[in-house]
Amino acid sequence: MPADLPDSCDVAIVGGGPAGLAAAVALRKQGIASVVVLEREPQAGGIPRHCGHFPFGMREFRRLLRGPDYAARLVARAVRSGADIRTSVTVTALNLGGRLSLSTPDGIAELKAKRVLLATGVREKSRAARLIGGEKPGGVLSTGALQGMIYLKGEKPFSRPVVLGTELVAFSSLLTCRHMGIRPVAMVEPAATVTARWPARLLPKLLRIPLMLGTELTAIHGKSRVTGVDLVGPDGKTRHVEADGVIVTGGFVPESSLLKASHLAVDPASGGPDIDQFGRCSDPAYFAAGNLLRAVETAGWSWAEGRRAGRTIAYDLKTGLLAPKPGLRVALHSSALKYALPQRIAYSANSPWSAKVLQFRVTRPVNGRLSLRLDGKTLWSKPFAALPERRITLPISMLPDGREGLAEFHIQEEAQ
């Protein structure tokens, strides 16, 4: 055991991004004495450390901040609160009852926590996961890797890349490129519409970058470096575009490798942990918050989830949440519904420590009616229209209290 690392604590937080840091501050404000944040990177702050652009911080600090400044403020606030932040510490296993196996610069260790909050965030899908063909040259980067090279190392990896994707992070990559004098030759989106909300789609026009919708990137060419890509447009024709790099953006998935190797239940739809409305995992010693739950929300949203999780865990330690018991499990009966969060309602949906909303995502553009059925009866039905990767929320209070069984959500889509 490293000499200065405690062997036990009240709460261990795995992940030092916005959710984990917000939870640490909330726990300390609620009087929880020993709060340890475990961060595998050399510096806490999470993804915003790599994002040298606006806008961050309005929800948390009431001012617009660049990502690194926002991250630094979160860390400083957590340190002032009395949280113990340990960097370059990797959690290698989640064990029963809150026991964590660790790898530290001084060797392996174990930490026993009364409660553990998992806040490990998300990662972007790789080129391989997207099944993009062609050679395997250098110069194919995720947004996170690009931001790390530019903002943390001051390196310029290419000059004329193609940007794949139109999620919000893709537009962030355009700002990152502009910071280093990189001019993308095209922004490519397989869908017929931009994924991010308006007015994000105005940015490539302002930067004079062609936005190519309904277009697939089918192959990357080059030996040691990217020399070009093949694009298939809406007309089905293949076009070769010269470029010296590819930025593969978005396609986020929860950073759940640690979770999947553990005893905790994983939701196959979201890829994150299976939780109740308190953020509690299948082992009640573990809670989860932030983008580990689903990919992907804003830093501000994750911060708010972390703060609520901290308050809930503090209540659980001091007073005790009711023991988990069978309740309602959310079931999705439409191929258009990607996931729901939380996945189960342990008991009263109106508890003050409960999340207030059910969150949904859809897999494709949807227009129709959303309905809730319980025991074969339709409890409510409403018009429903949504686009992929949009935040969709419904109040948890609309679910009946004290019931068991399946809360089934259906979509009746209108004919196109």
Short mmCIF file of C-alpha atoms in Angstrom, two decimals, residues 1 17 43 73 79 130 156 177 223-224 287-288 305 389:
data_model
loop_
_atom_site.label_atom_id
_atom_site.label_comp_id
_atom_site.label_asym_id
_atom_site.label_seq_id
_atom_site.Cartn_x
_atom_site.Cartn_y
_atom_site.Cartn_z
CA MET A 1 0.00 0.00 0.00
CA GLY A 17 -14.44 14.93 -14.67
CA GLN A 43 -4.53 15.90 -14.05
CA ARG A 73 -12.25 25.86 -11.62
CA VAL A 79 -9.88 20.91 -3.47
CA ARG A 130 -17.15 2.09 -37.63
CA LYS A 156 -0.32 20.21 -35.54
CA CYS A 177 -8.76 23.03 -36.10
CA LYS A 223 0.83 4.55 -46.55
CA SER A 224 2.56 6.36 -43.69
CA PHE A 287 -23.78 4.56 -7.70
CA ALA A 288 -23.20 6.09 -11.15
CA GLU A 305 -26.07 14.78 -12.27
CA GLU A 389 -29.00 12.23 -30.19
#
